[in-house]
Short mmCIF file of C-alpha atoms and ligand atoms in Angstrom, two decimals:
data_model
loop_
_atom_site.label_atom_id
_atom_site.label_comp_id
_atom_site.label_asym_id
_atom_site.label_seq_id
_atom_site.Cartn_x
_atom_site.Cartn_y
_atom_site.Cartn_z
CA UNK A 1 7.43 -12.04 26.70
CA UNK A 2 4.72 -14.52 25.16
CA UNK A 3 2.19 -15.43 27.79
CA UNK A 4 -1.36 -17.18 28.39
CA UNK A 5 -2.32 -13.62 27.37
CA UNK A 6 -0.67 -12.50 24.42
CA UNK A 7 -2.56 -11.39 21.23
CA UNK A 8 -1.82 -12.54 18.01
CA UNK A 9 -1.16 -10.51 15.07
CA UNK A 10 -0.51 -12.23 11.50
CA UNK A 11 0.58 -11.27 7.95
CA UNK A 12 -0.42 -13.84 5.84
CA UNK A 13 1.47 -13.62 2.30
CA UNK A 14 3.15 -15.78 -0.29
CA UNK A 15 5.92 -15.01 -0.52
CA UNK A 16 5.96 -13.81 3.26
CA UNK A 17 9.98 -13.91 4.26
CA UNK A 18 10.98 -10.26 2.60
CA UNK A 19 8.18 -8.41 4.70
CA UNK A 20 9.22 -6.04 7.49
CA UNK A 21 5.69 -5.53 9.22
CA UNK A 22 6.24 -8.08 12.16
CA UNK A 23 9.64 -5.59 13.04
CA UNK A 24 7.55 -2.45 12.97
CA UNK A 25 4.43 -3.49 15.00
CA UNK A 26 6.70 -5.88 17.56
CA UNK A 27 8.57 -2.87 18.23
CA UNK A 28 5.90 -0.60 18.53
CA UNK A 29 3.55 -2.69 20.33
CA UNK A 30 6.89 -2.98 22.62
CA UNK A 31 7.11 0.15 23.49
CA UNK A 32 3.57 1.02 24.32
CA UNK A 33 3.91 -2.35 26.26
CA UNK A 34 0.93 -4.35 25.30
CA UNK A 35 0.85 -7.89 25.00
CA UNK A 36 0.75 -8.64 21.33
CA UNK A 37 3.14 -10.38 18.95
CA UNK A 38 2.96 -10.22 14.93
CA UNK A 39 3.82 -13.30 13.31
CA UNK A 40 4.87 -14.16 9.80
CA UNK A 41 2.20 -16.80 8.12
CA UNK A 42 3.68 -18.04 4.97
CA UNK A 43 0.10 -18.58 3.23
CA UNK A 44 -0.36 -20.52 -0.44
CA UNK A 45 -3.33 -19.51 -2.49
CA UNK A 46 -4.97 -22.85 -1.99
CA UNK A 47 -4.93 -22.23 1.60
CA UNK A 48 -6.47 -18.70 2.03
CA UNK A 49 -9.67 -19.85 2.74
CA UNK A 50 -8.18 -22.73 5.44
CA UNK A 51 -6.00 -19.97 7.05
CA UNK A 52 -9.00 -17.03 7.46
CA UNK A 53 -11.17 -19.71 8.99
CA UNK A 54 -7.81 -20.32 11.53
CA UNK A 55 -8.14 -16.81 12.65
CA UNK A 56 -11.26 -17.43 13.98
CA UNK A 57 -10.20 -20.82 15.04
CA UNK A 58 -7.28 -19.74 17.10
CA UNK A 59 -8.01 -16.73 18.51
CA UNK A 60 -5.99 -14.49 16.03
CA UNK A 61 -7.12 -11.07 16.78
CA UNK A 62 -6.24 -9.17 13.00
CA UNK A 63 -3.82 -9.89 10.58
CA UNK A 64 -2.23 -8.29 7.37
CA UNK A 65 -3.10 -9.83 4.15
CA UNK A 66 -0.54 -8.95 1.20
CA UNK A 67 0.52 -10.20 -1.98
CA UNK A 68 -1.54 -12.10 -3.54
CA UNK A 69 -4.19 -12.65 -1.51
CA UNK A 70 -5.75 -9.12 -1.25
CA UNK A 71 -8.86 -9.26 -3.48
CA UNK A 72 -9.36 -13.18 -3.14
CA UNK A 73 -9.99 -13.06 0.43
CA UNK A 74 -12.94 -10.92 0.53
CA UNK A 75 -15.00 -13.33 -0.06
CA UNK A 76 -14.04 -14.99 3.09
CA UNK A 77 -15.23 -12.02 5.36
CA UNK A 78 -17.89 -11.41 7.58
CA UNK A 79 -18.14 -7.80 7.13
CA UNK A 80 -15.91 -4.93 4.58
CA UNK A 81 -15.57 -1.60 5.09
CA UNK A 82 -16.92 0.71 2.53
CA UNK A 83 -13.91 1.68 1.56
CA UNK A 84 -12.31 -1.47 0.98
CA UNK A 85 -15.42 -2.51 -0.81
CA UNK A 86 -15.40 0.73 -2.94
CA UNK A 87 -11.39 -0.78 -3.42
CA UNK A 88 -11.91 -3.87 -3.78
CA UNK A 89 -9.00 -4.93 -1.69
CA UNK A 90 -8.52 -5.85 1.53
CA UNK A 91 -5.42 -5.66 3.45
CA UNK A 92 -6.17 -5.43 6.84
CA UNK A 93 -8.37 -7.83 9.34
CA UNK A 94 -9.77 -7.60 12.49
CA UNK A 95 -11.55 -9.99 14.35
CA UNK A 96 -14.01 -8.46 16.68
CA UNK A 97 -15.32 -11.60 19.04
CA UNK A 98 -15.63 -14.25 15.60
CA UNK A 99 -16.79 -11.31 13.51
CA UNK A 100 -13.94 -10.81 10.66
CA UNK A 101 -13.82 -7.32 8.97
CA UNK A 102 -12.06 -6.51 6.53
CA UNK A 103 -9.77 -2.90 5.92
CA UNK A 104 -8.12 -1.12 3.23
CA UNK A 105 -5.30 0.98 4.78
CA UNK A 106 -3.14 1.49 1.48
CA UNK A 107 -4.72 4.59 0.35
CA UNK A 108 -4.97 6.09 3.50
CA UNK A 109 -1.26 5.47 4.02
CA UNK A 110 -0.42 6.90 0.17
CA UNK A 111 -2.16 10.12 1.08
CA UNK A 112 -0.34 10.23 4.25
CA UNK A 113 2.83 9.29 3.09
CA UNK A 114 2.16 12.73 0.15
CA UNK A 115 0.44 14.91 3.00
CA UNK A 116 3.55 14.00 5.57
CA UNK A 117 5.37 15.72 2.69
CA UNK A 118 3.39 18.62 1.95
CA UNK A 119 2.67 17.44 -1.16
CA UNK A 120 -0.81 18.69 -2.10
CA UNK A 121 -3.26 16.33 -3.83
CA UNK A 122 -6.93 18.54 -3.97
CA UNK A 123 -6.83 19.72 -7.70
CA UNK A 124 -3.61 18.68 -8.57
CA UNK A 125 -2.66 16.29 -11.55
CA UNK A 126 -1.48 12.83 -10.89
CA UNK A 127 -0.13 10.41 -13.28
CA UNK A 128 -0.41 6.68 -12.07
CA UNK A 129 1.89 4.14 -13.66
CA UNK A 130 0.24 0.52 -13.16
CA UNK A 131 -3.07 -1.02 -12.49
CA UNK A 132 -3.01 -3.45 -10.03
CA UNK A 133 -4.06 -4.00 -6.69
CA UNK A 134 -2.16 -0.99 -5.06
CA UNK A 135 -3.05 1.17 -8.33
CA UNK A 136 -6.41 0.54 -7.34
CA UNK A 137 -6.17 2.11 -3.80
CA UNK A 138 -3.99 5.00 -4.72
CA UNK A 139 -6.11 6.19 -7.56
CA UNK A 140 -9.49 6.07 -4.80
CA UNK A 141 -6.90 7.94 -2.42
CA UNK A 142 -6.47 10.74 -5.22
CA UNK A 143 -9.85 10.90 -6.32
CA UNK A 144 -11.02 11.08 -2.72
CA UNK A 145 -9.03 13.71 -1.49
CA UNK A 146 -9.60 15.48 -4.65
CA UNK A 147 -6.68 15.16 -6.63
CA UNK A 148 -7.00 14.20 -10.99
CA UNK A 149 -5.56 10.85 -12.38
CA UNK A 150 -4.26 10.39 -15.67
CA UNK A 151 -3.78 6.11 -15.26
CA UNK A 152 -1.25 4.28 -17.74
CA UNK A 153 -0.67 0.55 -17.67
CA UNK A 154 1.11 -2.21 -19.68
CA UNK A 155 -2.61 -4.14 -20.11
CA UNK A 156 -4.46 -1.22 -20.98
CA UNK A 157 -7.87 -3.23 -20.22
CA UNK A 158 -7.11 -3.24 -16.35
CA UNK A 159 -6.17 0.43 -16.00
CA UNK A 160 -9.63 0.84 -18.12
CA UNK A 161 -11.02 -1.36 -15.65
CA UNK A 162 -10.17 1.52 -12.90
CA UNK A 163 -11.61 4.18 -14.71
CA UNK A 164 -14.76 2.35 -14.75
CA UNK A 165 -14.51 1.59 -11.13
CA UNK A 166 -14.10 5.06 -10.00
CA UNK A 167 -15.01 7.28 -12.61
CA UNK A 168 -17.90 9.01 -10.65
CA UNK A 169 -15.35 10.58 -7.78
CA UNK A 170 -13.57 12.69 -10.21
CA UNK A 171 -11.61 12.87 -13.20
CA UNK A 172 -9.99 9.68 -14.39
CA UNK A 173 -8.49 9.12 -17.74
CA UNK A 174 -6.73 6.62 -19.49
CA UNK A 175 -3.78 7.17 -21.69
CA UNK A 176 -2.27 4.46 -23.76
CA UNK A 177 1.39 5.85 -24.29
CA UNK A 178 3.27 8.34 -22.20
CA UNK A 179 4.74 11.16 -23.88
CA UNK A 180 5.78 14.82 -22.99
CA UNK A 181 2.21 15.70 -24.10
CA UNK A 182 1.00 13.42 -20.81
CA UNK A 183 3.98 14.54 -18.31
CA UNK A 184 3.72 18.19 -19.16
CA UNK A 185 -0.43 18.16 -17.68
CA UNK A 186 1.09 16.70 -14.20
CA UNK A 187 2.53 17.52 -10.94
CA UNK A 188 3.24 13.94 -9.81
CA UNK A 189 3.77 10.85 -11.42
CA UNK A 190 3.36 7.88 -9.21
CA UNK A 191 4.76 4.59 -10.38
CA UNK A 192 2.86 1.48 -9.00
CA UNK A 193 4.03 -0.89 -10.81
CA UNK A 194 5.85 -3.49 -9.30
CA UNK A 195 9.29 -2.22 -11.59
CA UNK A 196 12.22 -1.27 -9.99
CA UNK A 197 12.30 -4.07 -7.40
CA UNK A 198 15.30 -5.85 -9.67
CA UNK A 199 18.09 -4.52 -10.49
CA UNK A 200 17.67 -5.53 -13.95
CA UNK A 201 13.96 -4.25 -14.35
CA UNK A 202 13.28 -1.70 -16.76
CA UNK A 203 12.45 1.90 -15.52
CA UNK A 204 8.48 2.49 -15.53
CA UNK A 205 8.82 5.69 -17.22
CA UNK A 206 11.83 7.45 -19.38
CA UNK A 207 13.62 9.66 -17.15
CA UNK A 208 13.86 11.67 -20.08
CA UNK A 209 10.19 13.17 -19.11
CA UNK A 210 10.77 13.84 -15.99
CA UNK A 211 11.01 17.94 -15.03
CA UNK A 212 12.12 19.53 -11.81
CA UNK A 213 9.12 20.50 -11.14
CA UNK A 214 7.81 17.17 -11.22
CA UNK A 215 7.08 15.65 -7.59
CA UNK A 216 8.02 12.06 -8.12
CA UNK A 217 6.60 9.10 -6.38
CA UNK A 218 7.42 5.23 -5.92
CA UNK A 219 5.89 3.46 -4.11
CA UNK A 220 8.05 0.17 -4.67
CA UNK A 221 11.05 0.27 -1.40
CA UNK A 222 13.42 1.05 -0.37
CA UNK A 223 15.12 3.04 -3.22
CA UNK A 224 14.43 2.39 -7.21
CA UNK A 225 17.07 3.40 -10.27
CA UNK A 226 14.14 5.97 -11.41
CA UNK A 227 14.26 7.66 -7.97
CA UNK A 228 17.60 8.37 -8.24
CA UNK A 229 17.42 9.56 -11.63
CA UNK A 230 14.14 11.85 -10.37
CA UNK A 231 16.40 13.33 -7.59
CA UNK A 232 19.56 14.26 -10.28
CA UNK A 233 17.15 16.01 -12.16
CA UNK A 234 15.65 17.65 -8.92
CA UNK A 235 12.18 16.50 -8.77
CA UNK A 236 11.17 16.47 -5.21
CA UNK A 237 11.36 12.28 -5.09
CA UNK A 238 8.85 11.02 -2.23
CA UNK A 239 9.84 6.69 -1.89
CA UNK A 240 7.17 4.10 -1.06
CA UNK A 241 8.76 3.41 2.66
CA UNK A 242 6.02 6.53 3.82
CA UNK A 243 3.25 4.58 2.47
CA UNK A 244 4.32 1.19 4.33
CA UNK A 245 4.96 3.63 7.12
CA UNK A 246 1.58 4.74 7.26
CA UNK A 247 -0.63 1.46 5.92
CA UNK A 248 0.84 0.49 9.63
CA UNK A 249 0.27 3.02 11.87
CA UNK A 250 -3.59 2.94 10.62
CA UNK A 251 -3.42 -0.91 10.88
CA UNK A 252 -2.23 -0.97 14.20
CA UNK A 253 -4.87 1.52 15.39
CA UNK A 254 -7.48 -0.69 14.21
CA UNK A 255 -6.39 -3.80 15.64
CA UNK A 256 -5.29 -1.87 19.10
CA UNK A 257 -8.18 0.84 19.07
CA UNK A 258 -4.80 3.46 20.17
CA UNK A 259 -2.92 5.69 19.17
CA UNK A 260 -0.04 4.12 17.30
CA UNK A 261 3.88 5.03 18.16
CA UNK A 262 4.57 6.41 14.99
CA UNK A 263 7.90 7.75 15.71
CA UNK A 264 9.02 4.69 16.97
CA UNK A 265 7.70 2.69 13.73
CA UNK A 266 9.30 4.67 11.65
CA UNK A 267 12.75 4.92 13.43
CA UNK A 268 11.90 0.74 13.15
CA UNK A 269 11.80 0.77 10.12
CA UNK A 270 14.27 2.83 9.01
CA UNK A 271 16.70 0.51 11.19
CA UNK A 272 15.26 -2.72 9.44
CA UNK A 273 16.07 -1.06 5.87
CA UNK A 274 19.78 -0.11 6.34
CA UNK A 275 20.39 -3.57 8.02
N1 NAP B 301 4.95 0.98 -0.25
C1 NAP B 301 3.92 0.24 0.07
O1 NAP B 301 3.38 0.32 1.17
C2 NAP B 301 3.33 -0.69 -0.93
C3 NAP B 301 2.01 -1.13 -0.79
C4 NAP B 301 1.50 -2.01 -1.75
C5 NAP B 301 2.33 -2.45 -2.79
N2 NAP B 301 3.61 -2.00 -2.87
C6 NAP B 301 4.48 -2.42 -3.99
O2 NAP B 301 3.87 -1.98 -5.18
C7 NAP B 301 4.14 -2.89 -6.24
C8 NAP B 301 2.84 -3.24 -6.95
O3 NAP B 301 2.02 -3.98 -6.06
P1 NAP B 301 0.60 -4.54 -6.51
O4 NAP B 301 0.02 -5.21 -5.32
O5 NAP B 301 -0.18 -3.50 -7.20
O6 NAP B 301 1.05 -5.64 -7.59
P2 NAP B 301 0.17 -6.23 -8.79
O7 NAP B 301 -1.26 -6.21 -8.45
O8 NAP B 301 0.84 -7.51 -9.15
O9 NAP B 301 0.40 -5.17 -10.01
C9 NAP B 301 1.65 -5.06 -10.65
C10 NAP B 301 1.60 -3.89 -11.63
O10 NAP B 301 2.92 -3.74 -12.20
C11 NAP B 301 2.83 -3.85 -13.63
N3 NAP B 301 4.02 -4.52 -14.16
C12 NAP B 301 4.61 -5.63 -13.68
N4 NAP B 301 5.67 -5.96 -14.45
C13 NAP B 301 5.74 -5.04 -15.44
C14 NAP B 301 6.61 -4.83 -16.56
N5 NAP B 301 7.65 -5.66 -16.80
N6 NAP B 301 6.38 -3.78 -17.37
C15 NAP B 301 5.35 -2.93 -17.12
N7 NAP B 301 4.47 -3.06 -16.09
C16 NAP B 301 4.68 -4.12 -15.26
C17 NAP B 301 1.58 -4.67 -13.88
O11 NAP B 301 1.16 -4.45 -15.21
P3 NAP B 301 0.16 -5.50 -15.94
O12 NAP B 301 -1.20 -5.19 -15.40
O13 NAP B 301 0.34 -5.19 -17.37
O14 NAP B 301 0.66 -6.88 -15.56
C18 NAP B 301 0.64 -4.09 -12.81
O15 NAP B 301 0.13 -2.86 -13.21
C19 NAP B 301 4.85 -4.08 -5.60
O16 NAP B 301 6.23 -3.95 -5.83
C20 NAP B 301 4.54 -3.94 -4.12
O17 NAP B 301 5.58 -4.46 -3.31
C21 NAP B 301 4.13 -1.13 -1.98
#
């Protein structure tokens, strides 16, 4: 029940009506019954810097900042985390009495999503298909936790763009065309683009590469055409609800400062998919 009390939790986004955070974290702040409610914010670009001031404004306690606001609203912030600086995105907020600092919980939630699965990452061979803003975090996941990145991307200038960024945490290189020559080096090939959303888009990669022994990873949700090519050829086929999953749980622990329900977030959200 909303009271005098209640914290606010946002997500501000454009377009905001297809997200399924404000089911997850309702349900799980629910269950550990504390007074908070997550609310949609349906937030235009020339508005981002009207609606950050507004969490200071009213109150708001954190919010989620997606699509396409993540690197633009950095400059709005009192304080980044390292991380999210290293990044350069920033999709989590808290606001710590008027102080607004900014989170990046996407690569912690990829390598959680992989390590949930026992899917190692420290000196294995990752192939990352796209370069934008979630590329970003999931190649500074790999190279954190020790894993190698061969990055491919339809603009080749922004996947060079990542190399430069992270180059000096480990092995990055950029390939301009995929072929069995690429594929053949890897254990997992990642695809963040944003492909396989439509059901007319084009696959990200020709399933024709694609081994058993590949691990195969998407990160776009709930289930894309090449995942279900990936699991006829028997890769082992890891889908991006695990990384949504897990951005979540370590969202929710920074806004809360608890342990988050995860369980109960994932049971959430596997209810909210098959609806
Ligand atoms: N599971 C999760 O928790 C999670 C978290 C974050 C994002 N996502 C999903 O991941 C996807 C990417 O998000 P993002 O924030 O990185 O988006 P973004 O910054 O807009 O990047 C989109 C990427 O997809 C590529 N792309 C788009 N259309 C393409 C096409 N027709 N052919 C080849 N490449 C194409 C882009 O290539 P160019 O650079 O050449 O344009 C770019 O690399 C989205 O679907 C998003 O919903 C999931």
């Amino acid at each position: 029940m909303i009271t005098g009390k209640t914290k606010i939790i946002g997500i501000f986004a454009d377009p905001v009506e297809h997200t399924l955070s404000p089911s997850i974290h309702n349900e799980a702040f629910q269950y550990l019954g504390l007074n908070y409610c997550y609310v949609p914010f349906h937030v235009k670009k020339e508005y981002l810097k009207d609606a950050i001031f507004a969490i200071k404004a009213l109150n708001i306690k954190g919010v989620n900042i997606t699509v396409p606001h993540k690197e633009a609203v950095i400059k709005y912030l009192d304080e980044v985390s390292d991380e999210a600086k290293y990044i350069g995105a920033v999709n989590t907020i808290l606001n710590n009495e008027e102080t607004l600092k900014g989170f990046n919980t996407d690569a912690k939630g990829f390598v959680l999503s992989l390590k949930n699965e026992k899917i190692l990452i420290k000196d294995k061979i990752f192939l990352v298909l796209g370069a934008g803003g979630a590329a970003k975090a999931i190649v500074y996941g790999i190279l954190k936790e020790g894993g190698r990145v061969y990055i491919y991307n339809r603009t080749l200038a922004k996947a060079m763009a990542i190399k430069e960024r992270f180059s000096n945490l480990g092995f990055i290189e950029v390939v301009s065309i995929i072929d069995k020559s690429v594929t053949e080096k890897v254990q997992t090939i990642v695809n963040a683009t944003s492909l396989g959303l439509k059901k007319d888009d084009p696959m990200p990669l020709s399933p024709e590469l694609l081994k058993s022994e590949h691990v195969y990873c998407d990160i776009v949700y709930p289930e894309t055409h090449l995942m279900k090519e990936a699991e006829k050829i028997g890769c082992k086929v890891i889908g991006g609800t695990g990384m949504l999953l897990w951005q979540a749980v370590a969202a929710f622990e920074i806004w809360t400062g608890l342990q988050a329900p995860v369980e109960i977030m994932k049971k959430t959200l596997n209810k909210v998919l098959t609806k």
